Amino acid sequence: MEYESLLVDTSNQVTTITVNRPAKLNALNHQTIGELRQAFEQAGHDEAVRAIIVTGAGDKAFVAGADITEIRDQSPVQARAFSRRGQQLMLEIQQTEKPVIAAINGFCLGGGMELALACHLRLAAESARLGLPEINLGIMPGFGGTQRLARLAGTTRALEMTLTGDPIPAQRAADLGIVNQVFPVSELAGAARALAGRLAACAPEALRGILQAVLRGSETDLQTGLELETARFALCCATEDMKEGTAAFLEKRKPSFGGS
Ligand code: COA
């Protein structure tokens, strides 16, 4: 599929989605949000794809936010629809049944931060800066940032970052548990590909089970979460991949997971 604002490349079972508006620091306009929904839908349903990377084009930004020129011209009713549409995209990304890695290669602000927060794993370049600076525009985050940042880093940090709007360096984000790992910028893309490749070689049903048990389980009470874990564990044990994984271990060889 051809996109106006995205580059999408699939190789070795990994789809890389690159937001490609470098002259606007990859800001998310309506078009880009719609294309991201399409690209994630396609990669999510393609059985040949087992992991997804999202990143930004150019050497300056991951995504520097929702497109401020579009926000400015919205009526309140349009703004409400814009927020719901952005939230829907982020929810679809979070609910993707294969691992989604954000490779944060530069400014990761506003809607860009919200995009990164919806991903399952976040790798960042040392030079990246992450924040929710909407307060400086007289608005607030509207694509899930208030909810996901508070859940991820706690209300103390979430309130500090949203009320001041001050971005933080990648290493600080890692210290706060917002980012998984930090790399020199020249190593980031390779590190993301290596991690995605490693995940792509895993048993897909086990990956799906883990994603659901951790993400849905953490939103519910322990008993319900444990029941979900048991159900998904049992489902893993009904797969050919479980037979392959256990046989490979006992035969002292590397497993080859076919996805069935
Ligand atoms: N929406 C629309 N356009 C944006 C944008 C956004 N969120 N972020 C950057 N751009 C545009 C700039 O307007 C500029 O366009 P121009 O060349 O046509 O004037 C271009 O991208 C380059 O940005 P610029 O501000 O010149 O780069 P910089 O290096 O001086 O500053 C930032 C980089 C990230 C600090 C600055 O662009 C910024 O603060 N962006 C907005 C961040 C934000 O508030 N995001 C939340 C939005 S809800």
XYZ file of C-alpha atoms and ligand atoms in Angstrom:
308
model
C 0.000 0.000 0.000
C 1.192 3.529 -0.829
C 1.085 6.150 1.919
C 1.583 9.878 1.781
C 3.016 10.345 5.273
C 4.429 6.920 6.107
C 7.130 4.593 4.873
C 6.274 0.967 5.491
C 8.794 -1.784 4.978
C 8.497 -5.463 5.807
C 11.505 -7.745 5.924
C 12.418 -10.791 7.989
C 8.898 -10.903 9.503
C 9.276 -7.379 10.909
C 7.285 -4.402 9.640
C 8.871 -0.990 10.181
C 6.450 1.930 10.050
C 8.242 5.272 9.676
C 6.294 8.497 10.131
C 7.613 10.487 7.192
C 7.001 14.218 7.514
C 10.522 15.249 8.536
C 10.046 18.909 7.524
C 7.274 19.087 10.172
C 9.197 16.941 12.630
C 6.784 14.092 11.789
C 3.829 15.863 13.439
C 0.629 13.817 13.345
C -1.986 15.446 11.119
C -5.348 13.883 10.249
C -3.880 12.170 7.200
C -1.028 10.607 9.169
C -3.336 9.361 11.920
C -5.565 7.675 9.320
C -2.553 6.129 7.600
C -1.121 4.870 10.886
C -4.444 3.157 11.622
C -4.339 1.480 8.198
C -0.689 0.448 8.501
C -1.142 -1.042 11.982
C -4.333 -2.803 10.889
C -2.505 -4.330 7.933
C 0.621 -5.362 9.831
C -1.519 -6.617 12.726
C -3.468 -8.975 10.487
C -0.627 -10.154 8.249
C 0.449 -13.579 9.497
C 3.838 -13.107 7.871
C 4.523 -10.185 10.241
C 5.535 -11.104 13.765
C 6.804 -7.795 15.189
C 6.398 -4.107 14.384
C 8.741 -1.128 14.784
C 7.495 2.456 14.670
C 9.949 5.319 14.247
C 10.328 8.786 12.726
C 12.012 9.919 9.504
C 15.039 12.199 9.615
C 17.590 12.716 12.338
C 15.685 15.144 14.531
C 12.337 13.763 15.583
C 10.426 10.625 16.394
C 7.139 12.575 16.343
C 6.963 16.162 17.681
C 3.272 15.998 18.484
C -0.124 16.348 16.931
C -0.083 18.879 14.101
C -0.550 22.223 15.827
C -1.791 23.929 12.645
C -4.762 21.542 12.575
C -5.468 21.810 16.303
C -5.685 25.594 16.020
C -8.429 25.535 13.407
C -10.740 23.086 15.173
C -14.124 23.769 16.700
C -14.676 22.146 20.109
C -16.794 19.444 18.482
C -14.047 18.742 15.937
C -11.460 18.749 18.727
C -13.476 16.136 20.582
C -13.597 13.933 17.483
C -9.845 14.496 16.919
C -9.075 13.388 20.472
C -11.286 10.304 20.166
C -9.687 9.394 16.837
C -6.190 9.763 18.264
C -7.146 7.746 21.332
C -8.593 5.052 19.085
C -5.336 4.815 17.123
C -3.312 4.480 20.329
C -5.706 1.834 21.659
C -5.439 -0.132 18.410
C -1.637 0.009 18.655
C -1.674 -1.132 22.281
C -4.075 -3.948 21.419
C -2.002 -5.175 18.456
C -1.502 -8.888 19.036
C 2.190 -8.803 18.184
C 4.966 -6.828 19.844
C 5.205 -3.159 18.864
C 8.529 -1.404 19.502
C 8.917 2.386 19.440
C 12.389 3.405 18.213
C 12.485 6.949 19.582
C 15.087 8.680 17.436
C 14.584 12.298 18.523
C 11.877 14.659 19.779
C 9.060 12.582 21.226
C 6.506 15.150 22.281
C 2.764 15.413 22.763
C 1.021 13.031 20.361
C 4.446 11.494 19.649
C 4.898 10.678 23.316
C 1.368 9.284 23.360
C 2.223 7.126 20.355
C 5.352 5.843 22.107
C 3.411 5.185 25.319
C 0.932 3.011 23.399
C 3.757 0.792 22.095
C 4.793 -2.309 24.049
C 8.507 -1.531 24.258
C 10.369 1.770 23.945
C 14.000 2.107 22.852
C 15.403 5.633 22.656
C 18.411 7.459 21.279
C 20.537 9.217 23.907
C 19.690 12.513 22.213
C 15.905 11.981 22.317
C 13.758 14.208 24.472
C 10.380 13.040 25.698
C 7.520 15.092 27.035
C 3.907 16.183 27.082
C 4.250 19.960 26.459
C 0.570 20.633 25.590
C 0.217 22.903 28.626
C 2.407 25.453 26.804
C -0.230 25.657 24.058
C -3.068 26.211 26.510
C -4.324 22.648 26.067
C -3.699 19.214 27.556
C -2.821 15.766 26.187
C -5.738 14.242 24.295
C -4.468 10.966 22.812
C -4.259 8.988 26.073
C -1.140 10.592 27.558
C -2.647 11.516 30.908
C -3.789 7.929 31.389
C -0.856 5.909 30.061
C 1.903 8.042 31.569
C 0.253 7.944 35.005
C -0.163 4.164 34.767
C 3.411 3.693 33.579
C 5.331 6.137 35.742
C 2.883 6.967 38.553
C 0.869 10.126 39.180
C 3.798 12.011 40.757
C 5.850 11.926 37.547
C 2.838 12.188 35.256
C 1.642 15.346 36.989
C 5.143 16.835 36.947
C 5.546 16.215 33.217
C 2.038 17.325 32.192
C 1.787 20.363 34.480
C 5.254 21.758 33.668
C 5.336 20.503 30.079
C 9.114 20.161 30.393
C 10.599 17.394 28.212
C 13.077 14.999 29.802
C 16.209 13.404 28.297
C 16.044 9.761 27.227
C 18.214 8.539 30.099
C 15.944 10.204 32.656
C 12.945 8.571 30.934
C 14.712 5.224 31.281
C 15.414 5.911 34.961
C 11.686 6.572 35.456
C 10.735 3.320 33.702
C 9.182 5.118 30.725
C 11.841 3.902 28.284
C 13.247 0.356 28.258
C 16.737 1.101 26.970
C 18.853 3.968 25.648
C 21.359 3.725 22.778
C 23.743 6.038 20.927
C 21.671 7.415 18.057
C 23.757 5.526 15.476
C 22.902 2.224 17.164
C 19.184 2.750 17.757
C 17.755 1.415 14.478
C 19.968 -1.689 14.620
C 19.034 -2.324 18.245
C 15.321 -2.039 17.400
C 15.709 -4.420 14.454
C 17.658 -6.906 16.590
C 15.009 -6.865 19.314
C 12.169 -7.126 16.788
C 13.958 -10.011 15.057
C 14.368 -11.806 18.343
C 10.663 -11.395 19.154
C 9.677 -12.409 15.605
C 11.404 -15.755 16.205
C 9.268 -16.472 19.284
C 6.018 -18.451 19.339
C 3.254 -16.002 18.290
C 0.609 -17.495 20.579
C 2.920 -17.089 23.566
C 3.587 -13.458 22.574
C -0.149 -12.797 22.205
C -0.842 -14.402 25.561
C 1.845 -12.393 27.332
C 0.673 -9.109 25.803
C -2.908 -9.720 26.828
C -2.145 -11.094 30.287
C 0.192 -8.218 31.177
C -1.759 -5.363 29.575
C -5.315 -6.445 30.381
C -4.318 -8.166 33.596
C -2.719 -5.022 35.000
C -6.026 -3.179 34.489
C -8.020 -5.646 36.543
C -8.025 -7.326 39.962
C -5.425 -10.013 40.705
C -7.881 -12.922 40.662
C -9.223 -11.991 37.212
C -5.686 -11.400 35.950
C -4.574 -14.813 37.193
C -7.540 -16.496 35.492
C -6.639 -14.723 32.256
C -3.046 -15.907 32.653
C -4.186 -19.513 33.160
C -6.471 -19.416 30.118
C -3.696 -18.041 27.915
C -1.134 -20.469 29.355
C -3.433 -23.391 28.546
C -3.927 -22.071 25.019
C -0.128 -21.926 24.511
C 0.034 -25.559 25.568
C -2.366 -26.486 22.745
C 0.044 -25.263 20.039
C 2.530 -27.043 17.808
C 4.981 -24.356 18.910
C 4.775 -25.609 22.489
C 5.679 -29.120 21.271
C 8.533 -27.668 19.235
C 9.833 -25.460 22.062
C 9.876 -28.200 24.653
C 11.281 -30.795 22.195
C 14.041 -28.400 21.105
C 15.032 -27.817 24.719
C 15.222 -31.535 25.471
C 17.090 -32.227 22.206
C 19.512 -29.355 22.979
C 18.811 -27.482 19.741
C 17.384 -24.103 18.779
C 13.593 -24.128 18.385
C 11.933 -23.155 15.130
C 8.478 -21.754 15.833
C 6.137 -22.012 12.859
C 3.270 -20.109 14.417
C 0.754 -22.943 14.619
N 2.828 20.563 14.714
C 3.023 21.199 13.555
N 4.221 21.587 13.125
C 5.283 21.307 13.887
C 5.156 20.643 15.118
C 3.854 20.263 15.529
N 3.633 19.593 16.659
N 6.384 20.522 15.670
C 7.245 21.086 14.819
N 6.583 21.565 13.729
C 7.130 22.257 12.569
C 7.537 23.670 12.881
O 6.420 24.547 12.838
C 8.534 23.932 11.796
O 7.823 24.187 10.591
P 8.302 25.389 9.599
O 9.703 25.009 9.183
O 7.307 25.315 8.490
O 8.260 26.643 10.413
C 9.231 22.594 11.626
O 8.337 21.628 12.181
C 10.556 22.500 12.367
O 10.319 22.829 13.727
P 11.114 23.982 14.507
O 10.249 24.448 15.635
O 11.619 25.000 13.560
O 12.354 23.147 15.063
P 13.228 23.495 16.343
O 14.411 22.571 16.298
O 13.471 24.946 16.471
O 12.302 23.049 17.607
C 10.802 21.597 18.801
C 11.952 21.697 17.776
C 10.346 20.151 18.846
C 11.297 22.038 20.194
C 9.637 22.520 18.362
O 9.334 22.240 16.996
C 8.364 22.336 19.156
O 8.263 22.797 20.289
N 7.339 21.684 18.555
C 6.036 21.553 19.131
C 6.031 20.510 20.223
C 4.660 20.429 20.843
O 4.184 21.357 21.476
N 4.013 19.275 20.677
C 2.716 19.037 21.219
C 1.683 19.344 20.214
S 0.049 18.997 20.807
